[in-house]
Coordinates of C-alpha atoms and ligand atoms in Angstrom, one line a residue:
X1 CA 0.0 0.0 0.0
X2 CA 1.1 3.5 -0.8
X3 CA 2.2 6.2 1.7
X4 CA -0.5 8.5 2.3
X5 CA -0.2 12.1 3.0
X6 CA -3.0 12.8 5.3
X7 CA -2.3 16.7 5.6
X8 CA -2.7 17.5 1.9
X9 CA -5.1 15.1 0.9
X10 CA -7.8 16.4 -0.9
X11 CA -11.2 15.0 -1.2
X12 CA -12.8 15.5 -4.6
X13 CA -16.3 15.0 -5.5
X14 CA -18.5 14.0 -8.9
X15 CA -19.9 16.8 -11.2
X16 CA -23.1 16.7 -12.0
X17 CA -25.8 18.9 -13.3
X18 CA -23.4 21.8 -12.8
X19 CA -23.3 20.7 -8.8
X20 CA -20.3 18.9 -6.7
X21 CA -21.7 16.2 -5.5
X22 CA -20.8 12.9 -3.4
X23 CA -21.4 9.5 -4.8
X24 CA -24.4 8.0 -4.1
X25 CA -23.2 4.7 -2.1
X26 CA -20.7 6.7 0.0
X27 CA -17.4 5.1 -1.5
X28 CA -14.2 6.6 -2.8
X29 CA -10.8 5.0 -3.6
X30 CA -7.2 6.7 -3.4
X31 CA -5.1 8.0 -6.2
X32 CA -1.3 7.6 -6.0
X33 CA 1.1 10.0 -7.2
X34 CA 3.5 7.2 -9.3
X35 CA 7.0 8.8 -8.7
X36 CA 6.9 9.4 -5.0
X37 CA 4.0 6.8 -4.1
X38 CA 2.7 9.2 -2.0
X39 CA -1.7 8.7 -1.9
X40 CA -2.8 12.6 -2.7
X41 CA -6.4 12.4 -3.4
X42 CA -9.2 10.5 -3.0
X43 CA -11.9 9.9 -6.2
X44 CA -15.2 9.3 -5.6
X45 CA -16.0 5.4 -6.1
X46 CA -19.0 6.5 -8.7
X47 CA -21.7 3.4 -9.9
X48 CA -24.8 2.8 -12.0
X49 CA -27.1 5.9 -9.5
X50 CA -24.7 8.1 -10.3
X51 CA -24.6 7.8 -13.9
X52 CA -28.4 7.6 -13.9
X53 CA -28.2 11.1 -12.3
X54 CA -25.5 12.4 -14.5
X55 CA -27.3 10.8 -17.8
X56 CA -30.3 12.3 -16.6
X57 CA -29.0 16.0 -16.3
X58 CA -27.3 15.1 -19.9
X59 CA -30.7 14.1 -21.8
X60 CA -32.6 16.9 -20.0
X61 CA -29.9 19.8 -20.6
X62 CA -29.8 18.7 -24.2
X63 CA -33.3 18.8 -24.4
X64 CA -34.0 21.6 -22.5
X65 CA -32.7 25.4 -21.3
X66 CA -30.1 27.5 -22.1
X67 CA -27.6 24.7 -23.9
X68 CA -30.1 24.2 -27.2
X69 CA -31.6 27.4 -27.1
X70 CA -28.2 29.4 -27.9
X71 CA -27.3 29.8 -31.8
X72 CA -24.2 27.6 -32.8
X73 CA -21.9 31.3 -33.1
X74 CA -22.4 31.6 -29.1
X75 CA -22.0 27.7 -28.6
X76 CA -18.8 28.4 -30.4
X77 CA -17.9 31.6 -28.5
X78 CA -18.4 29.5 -25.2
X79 CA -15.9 27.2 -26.0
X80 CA -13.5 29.9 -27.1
X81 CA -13.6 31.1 -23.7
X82 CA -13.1 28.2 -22.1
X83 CA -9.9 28.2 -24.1
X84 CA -8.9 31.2 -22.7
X85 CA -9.6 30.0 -19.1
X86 CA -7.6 26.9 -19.7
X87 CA -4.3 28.8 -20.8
X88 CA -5.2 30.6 -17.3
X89 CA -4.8 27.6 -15.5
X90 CA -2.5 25.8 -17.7
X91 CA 0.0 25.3 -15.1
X92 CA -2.2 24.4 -12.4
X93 CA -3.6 21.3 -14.3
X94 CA -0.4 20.5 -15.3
X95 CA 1.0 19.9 -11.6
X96 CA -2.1 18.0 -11.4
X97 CA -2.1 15.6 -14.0
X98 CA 1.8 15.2 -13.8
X99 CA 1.3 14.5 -9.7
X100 CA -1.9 11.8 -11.1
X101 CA -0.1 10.1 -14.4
X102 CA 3.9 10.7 -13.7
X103 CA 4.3 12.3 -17.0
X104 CA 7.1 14.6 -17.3
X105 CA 6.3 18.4 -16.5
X106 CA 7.7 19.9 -19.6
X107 CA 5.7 17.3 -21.8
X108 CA 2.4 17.7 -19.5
X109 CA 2.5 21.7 -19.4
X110 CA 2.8 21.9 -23.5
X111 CA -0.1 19.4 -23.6
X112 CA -2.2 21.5 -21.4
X113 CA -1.2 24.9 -23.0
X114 CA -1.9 23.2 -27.0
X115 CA -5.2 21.1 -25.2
X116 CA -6.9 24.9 -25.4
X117 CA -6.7 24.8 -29.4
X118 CA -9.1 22.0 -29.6
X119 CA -11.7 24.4 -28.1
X120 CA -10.6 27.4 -30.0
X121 CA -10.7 25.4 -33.3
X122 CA -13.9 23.6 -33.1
X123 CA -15.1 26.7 -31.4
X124 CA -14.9 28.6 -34.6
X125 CA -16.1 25.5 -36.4
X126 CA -19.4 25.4 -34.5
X127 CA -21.3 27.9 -36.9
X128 CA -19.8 26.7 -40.3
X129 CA -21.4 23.1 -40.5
X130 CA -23.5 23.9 -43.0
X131 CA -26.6 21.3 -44.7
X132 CA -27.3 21.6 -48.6
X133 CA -29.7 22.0 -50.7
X134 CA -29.6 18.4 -53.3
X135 CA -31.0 19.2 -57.0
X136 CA -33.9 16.9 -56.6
X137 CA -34.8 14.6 -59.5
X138 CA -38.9 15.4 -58.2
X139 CA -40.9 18.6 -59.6
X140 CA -41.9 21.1 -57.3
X141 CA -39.7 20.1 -54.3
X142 CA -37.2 22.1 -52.0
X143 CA -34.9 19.4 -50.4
X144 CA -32.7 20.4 -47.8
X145 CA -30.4 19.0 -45.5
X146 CA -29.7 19.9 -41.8
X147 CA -27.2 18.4 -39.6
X148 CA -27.8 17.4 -36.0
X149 CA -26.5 16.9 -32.5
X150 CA -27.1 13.4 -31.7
X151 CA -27.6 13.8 -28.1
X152 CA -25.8 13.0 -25.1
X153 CA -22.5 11.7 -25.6
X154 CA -20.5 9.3 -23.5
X155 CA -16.6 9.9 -23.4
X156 CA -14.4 7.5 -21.9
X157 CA -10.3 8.6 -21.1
X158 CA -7.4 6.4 -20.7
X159 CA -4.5 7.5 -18.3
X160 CA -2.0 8.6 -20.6
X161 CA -2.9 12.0 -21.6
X162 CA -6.6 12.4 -19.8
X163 CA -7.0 15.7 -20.9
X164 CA -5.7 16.3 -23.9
X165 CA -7.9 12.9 -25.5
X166 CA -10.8 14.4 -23.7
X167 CA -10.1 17.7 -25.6
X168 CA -10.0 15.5 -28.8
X169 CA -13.9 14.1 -28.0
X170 CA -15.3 16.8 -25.9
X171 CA -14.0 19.9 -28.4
X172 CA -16.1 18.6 -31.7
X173 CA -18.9 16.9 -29.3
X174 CA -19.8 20.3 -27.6
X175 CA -19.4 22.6 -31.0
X176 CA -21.9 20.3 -32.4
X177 CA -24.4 20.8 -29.5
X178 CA -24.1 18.0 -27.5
X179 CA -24.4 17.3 -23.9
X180 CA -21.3 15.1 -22.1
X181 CA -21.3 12.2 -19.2
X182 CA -17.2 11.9 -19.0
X183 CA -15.4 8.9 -17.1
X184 CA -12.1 9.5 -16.7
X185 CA -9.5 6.8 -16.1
X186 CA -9.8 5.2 -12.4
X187 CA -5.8 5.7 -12.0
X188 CA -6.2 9.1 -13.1
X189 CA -9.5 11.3 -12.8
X190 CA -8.5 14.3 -10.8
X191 CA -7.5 16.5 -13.9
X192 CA -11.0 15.7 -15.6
X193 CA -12.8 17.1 -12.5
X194 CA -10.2 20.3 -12.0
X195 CA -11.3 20.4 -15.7
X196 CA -14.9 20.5 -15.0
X197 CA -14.4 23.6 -12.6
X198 CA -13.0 25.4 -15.6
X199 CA -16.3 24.8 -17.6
X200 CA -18.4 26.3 -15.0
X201 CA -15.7 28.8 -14.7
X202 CA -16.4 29.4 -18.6
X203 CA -20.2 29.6 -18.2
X204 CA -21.6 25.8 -19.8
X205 CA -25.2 25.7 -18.6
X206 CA -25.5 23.1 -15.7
X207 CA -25.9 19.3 -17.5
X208 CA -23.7 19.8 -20.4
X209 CA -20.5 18.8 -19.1
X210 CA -20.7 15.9 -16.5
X211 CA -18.4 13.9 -14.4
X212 CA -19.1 10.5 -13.3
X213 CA -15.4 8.5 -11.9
X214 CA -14.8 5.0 -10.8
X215 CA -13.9 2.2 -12.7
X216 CA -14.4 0.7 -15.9
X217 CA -17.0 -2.1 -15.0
X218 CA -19.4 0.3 -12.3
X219 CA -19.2 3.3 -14.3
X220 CA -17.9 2.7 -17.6
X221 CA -20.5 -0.4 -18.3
X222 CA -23.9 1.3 -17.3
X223 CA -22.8 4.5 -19.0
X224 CA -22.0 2.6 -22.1
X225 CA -25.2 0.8 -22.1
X226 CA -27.5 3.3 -20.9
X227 CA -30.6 3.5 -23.4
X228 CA -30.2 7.8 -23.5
X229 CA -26.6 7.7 -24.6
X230 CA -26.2 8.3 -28.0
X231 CA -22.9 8.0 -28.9
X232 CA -19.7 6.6 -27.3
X233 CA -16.3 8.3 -27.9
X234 CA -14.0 6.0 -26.1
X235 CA -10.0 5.4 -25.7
X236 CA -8.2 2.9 -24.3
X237 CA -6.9 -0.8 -24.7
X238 CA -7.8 -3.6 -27.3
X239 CA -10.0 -5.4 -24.8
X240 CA -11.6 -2.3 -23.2
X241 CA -12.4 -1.2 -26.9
X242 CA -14.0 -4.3 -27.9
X243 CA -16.3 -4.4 -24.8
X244 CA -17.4 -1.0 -25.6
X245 CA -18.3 -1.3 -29.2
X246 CA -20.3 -5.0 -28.4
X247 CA -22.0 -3.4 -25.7
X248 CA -23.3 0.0 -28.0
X249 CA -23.7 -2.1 -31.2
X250 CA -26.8 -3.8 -28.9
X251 CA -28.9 -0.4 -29.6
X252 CA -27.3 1.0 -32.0
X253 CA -24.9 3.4 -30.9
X254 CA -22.5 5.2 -32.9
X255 CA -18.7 5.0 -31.7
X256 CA -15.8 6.0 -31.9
X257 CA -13.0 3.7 -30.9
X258 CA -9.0 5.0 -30.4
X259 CA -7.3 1.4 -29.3
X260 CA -3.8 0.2 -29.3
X261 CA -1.2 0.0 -31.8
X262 CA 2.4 -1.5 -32.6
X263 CA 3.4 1.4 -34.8
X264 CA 6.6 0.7 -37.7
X265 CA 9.0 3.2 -37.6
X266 CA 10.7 2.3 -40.5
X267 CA 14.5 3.8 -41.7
X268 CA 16.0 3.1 -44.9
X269 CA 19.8 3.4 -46.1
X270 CA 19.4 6.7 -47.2
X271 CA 17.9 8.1 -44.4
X272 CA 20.0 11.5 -42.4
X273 CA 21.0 8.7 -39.8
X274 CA 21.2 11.3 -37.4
X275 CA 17.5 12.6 -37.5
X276 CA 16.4 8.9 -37.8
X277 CA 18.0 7.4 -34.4
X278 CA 16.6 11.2 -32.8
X279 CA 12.8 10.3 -34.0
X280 CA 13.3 6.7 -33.2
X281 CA 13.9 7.5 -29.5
X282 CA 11.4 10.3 -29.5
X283 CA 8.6 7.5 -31.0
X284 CA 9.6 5.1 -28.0
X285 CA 10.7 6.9 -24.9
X286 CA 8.4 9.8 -24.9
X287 CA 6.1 9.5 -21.8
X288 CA 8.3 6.3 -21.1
X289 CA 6.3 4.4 -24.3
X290 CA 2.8 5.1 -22.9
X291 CA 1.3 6.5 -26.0
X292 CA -0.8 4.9 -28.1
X293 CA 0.9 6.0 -30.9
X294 CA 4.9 5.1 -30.1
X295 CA 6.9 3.6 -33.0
X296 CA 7.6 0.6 -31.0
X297 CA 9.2 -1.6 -34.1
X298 CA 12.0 0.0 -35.5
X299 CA 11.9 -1.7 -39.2
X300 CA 16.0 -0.9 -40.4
X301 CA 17.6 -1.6 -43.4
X302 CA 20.3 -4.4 -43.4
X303 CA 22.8 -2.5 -45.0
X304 CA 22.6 1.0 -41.8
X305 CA 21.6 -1.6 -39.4
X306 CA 24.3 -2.2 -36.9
X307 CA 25.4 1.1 -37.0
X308 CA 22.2 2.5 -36.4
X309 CA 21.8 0.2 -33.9
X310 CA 24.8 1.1 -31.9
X311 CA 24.2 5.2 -32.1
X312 CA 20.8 4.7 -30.9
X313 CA 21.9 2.6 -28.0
X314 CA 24.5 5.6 -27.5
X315 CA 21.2 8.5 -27.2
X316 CA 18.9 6.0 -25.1
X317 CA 22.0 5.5 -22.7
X318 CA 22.3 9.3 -22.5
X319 CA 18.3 9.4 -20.5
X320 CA 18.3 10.2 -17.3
X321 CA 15.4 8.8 -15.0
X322 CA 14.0 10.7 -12.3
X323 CA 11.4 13.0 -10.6
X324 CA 9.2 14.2 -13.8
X325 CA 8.8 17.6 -12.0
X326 CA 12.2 17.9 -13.0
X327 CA 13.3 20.4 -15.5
X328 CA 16.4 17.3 -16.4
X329 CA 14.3 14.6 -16.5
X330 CA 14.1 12.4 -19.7
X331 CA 12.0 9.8 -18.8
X332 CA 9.6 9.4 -15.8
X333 CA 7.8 6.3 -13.7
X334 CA 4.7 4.2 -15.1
X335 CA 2.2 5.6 -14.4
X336 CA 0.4 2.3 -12.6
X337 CA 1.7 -1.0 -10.7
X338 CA 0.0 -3.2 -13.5
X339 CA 1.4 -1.4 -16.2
X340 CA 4.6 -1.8 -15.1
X341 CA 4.4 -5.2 -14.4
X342 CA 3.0 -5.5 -17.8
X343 CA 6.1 -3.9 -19.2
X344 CA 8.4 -6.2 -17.5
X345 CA 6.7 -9.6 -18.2
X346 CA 6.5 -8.6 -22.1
X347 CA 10.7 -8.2 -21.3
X348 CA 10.8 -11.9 -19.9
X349 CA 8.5 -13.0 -22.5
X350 CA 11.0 -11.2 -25.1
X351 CA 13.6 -12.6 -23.3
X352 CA 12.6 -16.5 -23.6
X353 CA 11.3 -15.7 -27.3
X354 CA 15.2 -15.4 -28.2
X355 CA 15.1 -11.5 -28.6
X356 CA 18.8 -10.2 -28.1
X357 CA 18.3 -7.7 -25.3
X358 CA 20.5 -5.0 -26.2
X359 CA 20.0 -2.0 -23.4
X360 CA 17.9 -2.5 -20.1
X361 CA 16.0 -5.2 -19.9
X362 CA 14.8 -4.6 -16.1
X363 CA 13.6 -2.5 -13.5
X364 CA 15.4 0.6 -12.7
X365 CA 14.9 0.3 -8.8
X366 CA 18.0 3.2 -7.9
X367 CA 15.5 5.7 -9.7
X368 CA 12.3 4.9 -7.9
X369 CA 9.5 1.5 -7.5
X370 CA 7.8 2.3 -11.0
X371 CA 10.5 3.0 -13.2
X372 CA 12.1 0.8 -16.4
X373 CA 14.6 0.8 -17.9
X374 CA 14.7 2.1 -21.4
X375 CA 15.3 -1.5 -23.3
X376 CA 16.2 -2.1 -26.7
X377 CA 15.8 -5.8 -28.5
X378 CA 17.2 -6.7 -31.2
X379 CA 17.1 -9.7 -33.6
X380 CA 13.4 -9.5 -33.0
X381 CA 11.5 -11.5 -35.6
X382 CA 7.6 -10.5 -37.1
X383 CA 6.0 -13.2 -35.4
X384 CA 7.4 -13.4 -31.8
X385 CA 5.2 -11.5 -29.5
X386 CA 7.3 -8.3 -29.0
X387 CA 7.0 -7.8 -32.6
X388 CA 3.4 -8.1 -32.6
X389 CA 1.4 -7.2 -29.2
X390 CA 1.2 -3.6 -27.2
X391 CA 3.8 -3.3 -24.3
X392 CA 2.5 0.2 -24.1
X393 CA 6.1 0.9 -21.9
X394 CA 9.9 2.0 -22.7
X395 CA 10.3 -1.1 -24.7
X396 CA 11.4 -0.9 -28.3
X397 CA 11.8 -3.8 -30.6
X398 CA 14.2 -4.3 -33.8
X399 CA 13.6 -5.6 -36.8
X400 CA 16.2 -6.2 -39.9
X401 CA 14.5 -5.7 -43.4
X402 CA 16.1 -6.1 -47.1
X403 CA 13.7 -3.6 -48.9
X404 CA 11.0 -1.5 -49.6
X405 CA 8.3 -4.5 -50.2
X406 CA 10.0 -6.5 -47.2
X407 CA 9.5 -3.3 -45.0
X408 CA 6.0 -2.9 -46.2
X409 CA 5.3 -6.7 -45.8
X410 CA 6.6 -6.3 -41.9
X411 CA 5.0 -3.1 -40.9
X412 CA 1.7 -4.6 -42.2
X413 CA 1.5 -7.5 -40.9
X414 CA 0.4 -6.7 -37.2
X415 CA -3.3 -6.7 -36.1
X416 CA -3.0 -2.9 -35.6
X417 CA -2.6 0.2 -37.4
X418 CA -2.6 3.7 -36.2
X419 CA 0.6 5.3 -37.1
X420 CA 4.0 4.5 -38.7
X421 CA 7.2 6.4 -39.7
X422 CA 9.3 6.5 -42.7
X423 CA 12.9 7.8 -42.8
X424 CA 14.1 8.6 -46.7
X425 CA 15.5 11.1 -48.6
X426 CA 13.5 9.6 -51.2
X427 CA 10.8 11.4 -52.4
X428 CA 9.5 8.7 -54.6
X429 CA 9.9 5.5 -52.1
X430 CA 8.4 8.2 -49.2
X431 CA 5.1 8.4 -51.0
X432 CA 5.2 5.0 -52.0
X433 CA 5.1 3.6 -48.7
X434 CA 3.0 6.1 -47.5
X435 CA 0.1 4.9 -49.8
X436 CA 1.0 1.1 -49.0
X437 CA 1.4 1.4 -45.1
X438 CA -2.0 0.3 -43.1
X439 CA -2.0 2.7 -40.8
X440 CA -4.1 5.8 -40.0
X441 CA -1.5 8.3 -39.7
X442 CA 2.2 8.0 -42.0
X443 CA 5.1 10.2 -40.7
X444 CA 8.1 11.1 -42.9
X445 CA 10.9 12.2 -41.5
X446 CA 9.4 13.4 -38.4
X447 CA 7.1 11.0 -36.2
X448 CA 5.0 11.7 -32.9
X449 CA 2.6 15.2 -34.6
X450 CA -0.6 15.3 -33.7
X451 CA -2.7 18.6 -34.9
X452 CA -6.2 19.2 -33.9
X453 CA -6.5 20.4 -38.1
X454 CA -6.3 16.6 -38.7
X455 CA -8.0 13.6 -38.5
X456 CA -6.4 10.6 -36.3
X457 CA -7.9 7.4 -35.6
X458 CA -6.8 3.9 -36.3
X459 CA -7.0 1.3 -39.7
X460 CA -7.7 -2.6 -38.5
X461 CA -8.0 -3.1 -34.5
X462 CA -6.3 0.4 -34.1
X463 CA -10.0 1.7 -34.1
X464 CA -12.6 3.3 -35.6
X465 CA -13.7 7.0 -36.6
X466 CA -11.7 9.5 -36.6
X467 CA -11.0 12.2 -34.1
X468 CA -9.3 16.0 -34.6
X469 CA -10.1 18.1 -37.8
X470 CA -13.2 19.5 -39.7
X471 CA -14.7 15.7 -40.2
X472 CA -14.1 14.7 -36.5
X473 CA -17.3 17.1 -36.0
X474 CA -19.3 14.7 -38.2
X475 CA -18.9 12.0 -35.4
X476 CA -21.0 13.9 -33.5
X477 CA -23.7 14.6 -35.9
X478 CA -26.4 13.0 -37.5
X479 CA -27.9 14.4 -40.8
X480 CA -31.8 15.5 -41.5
X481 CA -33.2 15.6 -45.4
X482 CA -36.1 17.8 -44.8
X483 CA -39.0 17.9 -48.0
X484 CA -41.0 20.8 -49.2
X485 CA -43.7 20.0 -51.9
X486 CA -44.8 24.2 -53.6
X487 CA -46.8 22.1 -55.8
X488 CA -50.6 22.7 -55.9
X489 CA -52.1 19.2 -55.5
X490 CA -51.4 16.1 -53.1
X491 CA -53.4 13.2 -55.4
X492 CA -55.5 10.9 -53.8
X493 CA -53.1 7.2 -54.0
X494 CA -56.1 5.2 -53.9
X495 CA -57.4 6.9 -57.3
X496 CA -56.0 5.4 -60.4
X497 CA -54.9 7.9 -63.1
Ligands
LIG501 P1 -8.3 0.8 -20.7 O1 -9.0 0.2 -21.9 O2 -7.9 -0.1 -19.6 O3 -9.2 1.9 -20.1 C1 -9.6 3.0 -20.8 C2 -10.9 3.6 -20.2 O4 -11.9 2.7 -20.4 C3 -10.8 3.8 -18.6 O5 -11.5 4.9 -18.3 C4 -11.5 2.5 -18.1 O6 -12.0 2.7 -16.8 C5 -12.6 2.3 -19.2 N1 -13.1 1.0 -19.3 C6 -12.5 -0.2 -19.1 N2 -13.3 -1.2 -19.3 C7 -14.5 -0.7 -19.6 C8 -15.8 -1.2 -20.0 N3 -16.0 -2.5 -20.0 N4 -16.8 -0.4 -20.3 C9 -16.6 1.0 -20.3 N5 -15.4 1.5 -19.9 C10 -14.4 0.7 -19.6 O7 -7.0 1.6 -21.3 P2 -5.9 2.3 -20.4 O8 -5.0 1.2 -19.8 O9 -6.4 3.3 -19.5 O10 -5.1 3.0 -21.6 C11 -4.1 2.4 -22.3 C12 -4.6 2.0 -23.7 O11 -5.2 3.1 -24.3 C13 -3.5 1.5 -24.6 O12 -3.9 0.4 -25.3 C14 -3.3 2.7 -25.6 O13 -2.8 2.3 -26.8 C15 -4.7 3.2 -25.7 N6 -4.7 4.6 -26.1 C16 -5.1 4.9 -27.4 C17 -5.0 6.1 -27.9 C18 -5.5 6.5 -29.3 O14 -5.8 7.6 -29.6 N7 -5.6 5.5 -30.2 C19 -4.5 7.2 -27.1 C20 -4.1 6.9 -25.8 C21 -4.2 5.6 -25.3

């Protein structure tokens, strides 16, 4: 059991219908902080009352009071502002979410500075979805189109970056005039409710932005299969996913799913060497691998690949572990016990697959409980496990290739697909493989962007929709054809003419 700090704890509470309220059955759990161990807070233990409560504020501020009744220009000017209160408080949630996840200040404070974009962005999108007017094929008829809030929206956070993929559902969900229940990740939900002051701070009408925490199976499940949800925006693991999208399939939900992946980062001899070993150990170690989208294989020529090997061990030995507050730190703790011991059976099961384990390969106990060390195998083959499952940890596996259809032939063949990187100074072979490789988003020369101007999601058991950009909006729509007969006469159908 952690060490708890008694004389700072803070007690948090659920947010619903624009109120701070206990849970219903009286429970709350602790939250760690994962560098010093030290218990901080304590999150309310929320279940199946609570998100009847928070559904029902949901339904009945969609349907009702000052949410629909603004125009979408001050929808949109509501989230602008609460873009301008987030910069405000940019730092604050920063200290929070780095003291909840272990994420490394410098990383956690640009994430909640850029977070405020989403808003501004789909903020100024809100009044520019615009229907259309079909040319009919019938005499006499105005057709138009219209398109739609769908209702209340369920969004589900994992613990890597909780607010900035709550920005990537809740920014486009609210422009388009929805109402929100969010659940936040059990190992890290403070942020989401510090984030919930700032809406009321920004003036959201009581209902539209709700709060329900507690864990996946008490909260997560009844909000997922509640009959007045509408639409799911969920991210998290493989198996997480797939319970979600069984689960809103059964009436008819629309989702959209942001899973795993076991991205290719993928050099080739002619790559600047030195750029390519910098982006591979920016795709792996950033946020010690716990992003969804870390280059996890790195796919190297035969020809670069010892050499390449060896400088990269060189810049991954050069990391220094530590307190993530710190301005020198390269690479913080996991963020939760099973994660990390997650990360260090896939090592053993590396290990006894024949992998060569070239740096780490174990805990890094000196730094602090939850820390690993950054590991690099080599020799790793397509099929053995590392090559093919999420570690989701500072784990990076290597993989020899002969050419361009042998690298395409690798990277592809992995259940998942959400990102990969290509390293060429060949314009030719760099659109090539971006057209060939299954994967949602292709880097060249660079790897790790997100923008909110463009859509990310996932090909094969990566996911499904897309979040970020102008059509990430359309997730949270549905669309209306609306009929206008001008013509003078509505016949009789039972008269034969
Ligand atoms: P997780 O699937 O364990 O949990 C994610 C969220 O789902 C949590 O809030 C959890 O409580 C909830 N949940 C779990 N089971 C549920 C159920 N049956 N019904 C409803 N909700 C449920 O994932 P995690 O461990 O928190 O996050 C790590 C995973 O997230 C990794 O696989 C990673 O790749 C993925 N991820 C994906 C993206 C992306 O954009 N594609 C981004 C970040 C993380």
């Amino acid at each position: 059991m952690a060490n708890s700090n008694l004389a700072t704890m803070q007690q948090y509470q659920l947010f619903i219908d624009g109120e701070w309220r206990d849970p219903a059955n009286g429970n709350w759990f602790e939250t760690a902080n994962p560098y010093t161990g030290t218990v901080w807070a304590k999150i309310p233990r929320g279940g199946a009352e609570d998100v009847e409560l928070a559904v029902a504020a949901a339904h009945r501020a969609f349907k009702t009071g000052d949410w629909p009744a603004l125009t979408a220009s001050r929808r949109g000017q509501l989230l602008v502002r609460l873009a301008d209160v987030l910069v405000e408080n940019a730092e604050a949630l920063a200290a929070v979410e780095v003291r909840d996840n272990g994420k490394l200040i410098a990383e956690v404070l640009h994430q909640c500075r850029y977070l405020a974009e989403w808003y501004r962005y789909y903020g100024g999108l809100a009044d520019k979805i615009e229907g259309t007017v079909p040319p009919i094929d019938k005499p006499n008829v105005l057709n138009f189109t219209r398109h739609e809030p769908l209702g209340v929206c369920a969004c589900i956070t994992p613990w890597n970056s909780p607010l900035l993929l709550l920005a990537w559902k809740a920014a486009p969900a609210l422009a388009a005039g929805n109402t929100l229940v969010i659940k936040p990740s059990e190992y890290t939900s403070a942020s989401t409710l510090e984030f919930a002051r700032l809406t009321q701070q920004a003036g959201f009408p009581p209902g539209v932005f709700n709060v329900v925490t507690g864990f996946g199976n008490e909260v997560g499940e009844p909000l997922v299969r509640h009959p007045k949800v509408r639409k799911v925006a969920f991210t998290g693991g493989e198996s997480g996913g797939r319970h979600v999208n069984v689960a809103a399939a059964r009436d008819f939900k629309s989702v959209t799913l942001e899973l795993g992946g076991k991205s290719a980062n993928i050099v080739f001899d002619d790559a600047n060497m030195g750029q390519a070993v910098n982006g591979a150990i920016s795709g792996i170690f950033a946020a010690s691998g716990q992003t969804c989208i870390a280059g996890s294989r790195l796919l190297l020529q035969e020809s670069i690949h010892d050499e390449f090997l060896d400088r990269l061990i060189e810049t991954a030995k050069s990391a220094t572990l530590g307190d993530p507050m710190a301005a020198g730190t390269n690479i913080g703790p996991i963020t939760t016990e099973p994660q990390y011991r997650k990360i260090l059976d896939y090592i053993d099961i590396a290990k006894a697959e024949g992998a060569r384990c070239v740096l780490g390969g174990a805990p890094a106990k000196s730094v602090g409980k939850l820390f690993v060390q950054p590991t690099v195998f080599a020799d790793v083959t397509p099929q053995m496990r590392i090559a093919q499952e999420e570690v989701f940890g500072p784990v990076l596996s290597v993989l020899r290739f002969r050419d361009e259809e042998h690298a395409i032939e690798i990277a592809n063949d992995v259940n998942y697909g959400l990102a990969a990187g290509v390293w060429t100074e060949s314009l030719r072979r760099a659109i090539r493989m971006s057209e060939r490789l299954e994967a949602g988003t292709v880097w060249v020369n660079t790897y790790r962007s997100t923008s909110y101007t463009t859509p990310f999601g996932g090909y094969k058991a990566s996911g499904i929709g897309r979040e970020n950009g102008i059509e990430a909006i359309k997730e949270y729509l549905q669309t209306k054809s609306v009929w206008f007969y001008s013509g003078g006469d509505v016949a009789n159908p039972f008269v034969r003419r």
